[in-house]
């Protein structure tokens, strides 16, 4: 079967203008029958609901109302939430949705308030015990960690004004240090700082309430709304980001332990996958002498945060969190493969030097949700064609 | 830009502690810019620049800028393979980064080519006030270990071009000498092996970086600016 051609085709046909002003359900129904069995995926990725037409009375889209219904029901259906979130979470619902999908907030609505209060208090306590201590009481390893964290905080998303805000930087440094001291098998590894940024940005946005809609995230990222965020709010943002980061990392812990076996495994899987779906590209890469490790290591280590602008990463993560535990491990490999294959025609024209430099700075500056959604759709197709996750890859691994 | 011609291509690696300014040295050398918003390097970054040496030789430097954090050391060292030059960088305002130099030296000696030329580079020399590693410290370590030595500032560009030019020049000398030796039992005229020397590498020829021709006593040059 020619997967590359299938993907190309998908790219061409995935998002035709859908007839009528249909809902998500309608969109799901027109999904390409060959490729979208799981949940309401791919085509539904483009939210076709038109505010003005479809909802004249309520100021919310159909999609938002569905989110509302799930989030405000006594016990949120995780299955439903995942299905819905895979296709993108509206900005102002993202904080709660992510927290529930990551297991930080319970599905049971009546328990959320209390659970959150306890976890926030627990985090504050951890800060007191690990961070707010005299330097001479830190072990050598802890001092090294602190040094490294402090070197990296100013280098984290330095192009995003929000992360130049002194309070945000303090939060980031503290939560990274506390995470590292509480997870000594891995400790702080560069790249984990990048992973905290979408969480911090989304939770800062949460403090600003419903205002953060549409272009609202732009206001959050440019730091201009930080005057409206109190110190007390920042404490909660920090605690929430800490627990969500902890949850995210718990699924991919061996990516950051000694010798990073998880990372090696992911890169190897990516190579195997590309061999199968785009043999021409794979053989071109081999001919030039470039190794997957040389360009894809960063894709795995920073989960594409270095490749995309933050809003694109948030959209990507909506799907990853919906995938559950496998999102950052299995599904991510499919996304990386789709990403690479997307540039296949260009890459196949390049020699070693050009390839290397192109791939460390992929041209995604003008990418938005739409491009990410096409990527997600392709990745979804791949994951379906190749039997979900492990199974097919084991066939080719010896 | 990428299809330019060159006589030789040399692989150079940068290594040293995290945050000493390796990426900005590369940035300064290849683009003549300083990026104060640079992110930490994950894995490896790659850049090239072609420079002229010895009046008429074009040398393409293939620069591999590696990640400095401890956790990445094993993966970073895999990038040293085939390198004929290494810039071992520390930060003159960070004593720790200087204390780690012997460890980095060992890494490069174990993983790069046998005749890899190593230059010790003390970066951030513009930060006079915060300096904790002095010129004499760097110079004496370099001398003891047979390394070239230079201090630089990627921020104000001091010494950066010199560092790369010098190491490329030394690599050129070492490699052409090696090439001459390996060819037709020493036909070449007079040791210098400069222009037109018979048997010298032809234009456009790439010196193979993985050949294992041995050259006895690979000369490690004494310092650039520091070596007197």
Coordinates of C-alpha atoms in Angstrom, one line a residue, chain A residues 140 144 147-148 151-152 155 157-159 164 185-186 188-191 256-260 291 293-294 297-298 301-302 306 352-354 356-357 360, chain B residues 2 6 9 17-20 36-48 60 62 64 67-72 74-75 79 81 94 96 100:
Chain A
X140 CA 26.0 18.9 45.7
X144 CA 24.1 21.6 40.4
X147 CA 22.5 26.1 38.9
X148 CA 21.4 24.5 35.7
X151 CA 20.9 29.0 33.7
X152 CA 18.0 27.8 31.7
X155 CA 16.7 30.8 28.0
X157 CA 10.9 30.6 25.3
X158 CA 12.9 33.9 25.4
X159 CA 11.0 35.0 22.3
X164 CA 10.5 37.4 30.3
X185 CA 16.1 9.2 38.9
X186 CA 15.7 11.7 36.1
X188 CA 16.3 18.2 35.7
X189 CA 17.1 17.7 32.0
X190 CA 17.2 20.5 29.5
X191 CA 14.0 20.5 27.5
X256 CA 15.0 11.7 30.8
X257 CA 16.8 9.1 32.9
X258 CA 20.4 8.2 32.4
X259 CA 21.3 7.6 28.7
X260 CA 17.7 8.5 27.9
X291 CA 21.1 10.2 11.0
X293 CA 19.2 11.0 16.0
X294 CA 20.8 14.1 14.7
X297 CA 16.4 13.9 19.1
X298 CA 15.2 17.4 19.8
X301 CA 13.2 15.7 23.9
X302 CA 11.2 18.8 23.6
X306 CA 11.2 24.0 19.5
X352 CA 23.6 16.9 4.0
X353 CA 24.5 20.4 5.1
X354 CA 21.3 21.9 3.8
X356 CA 20.7 19.5 8.7
X357 CA 20.2 23.2 8.8
X360 CA 16.9 22.4 12.9
Chain B
X2 CA 25.4 25.9 -0.3
X6 CA 35.8 24.8 -1.5
X9 CA 35.9 20.4 4.5
X17 CA 29.6 23.2 30.1
X18 CA 26.0 24.4 29.6
X19 CA 25.7 28.1 29.3
X20 CA 29.3 29.0 28.5
X36 CA 20.9 37.2 23.5
X37 CA 17.7 35.2 23.3
X38 CA 19.3 31.9 22.4
X39 CA 17.8 28.7 23.8
X40 CA 19.7 25.9 25.3
X41 CA 21.1 23.4 22.7
X42 CA 19.4 20.1 22.7
X43 CA 21.3 17.3 21.1
X44 CA 23.4 19.0 18.4
X45 CA 23.2 22.1 16.2
X46 CA 24.9 22.3 12.9
X47 CA 26.4 25.2 10.9
X48 CA 28.9 25.8 8.2
X60 CA 34.6 24.8 4.7
X62 CA 31.4 22.1 9.3
X64 CA 28.9 20.7 15.3
X67 CA 24.7 20.3 24.2
X68 CA 26.5 21.0 27.4
X69 CA 24.3 19.4 30.1
X70 CA 25.7 16.3 31.9
X71 CA 22.7 14.1 30.8
X72 CA 23.5 14.6 27.2
X74 CA 26.9 10.3 26.0
X75 CA 24.9 11.4 23.0
X79 CA 29.0 13.7 17.5
X81 CA 33.5 11.1 15.7
X94 CA 32.3 30.7 35.9
X96 CA 33.0 25.6 37.6
X100 CA 35.2 20.8 34.2

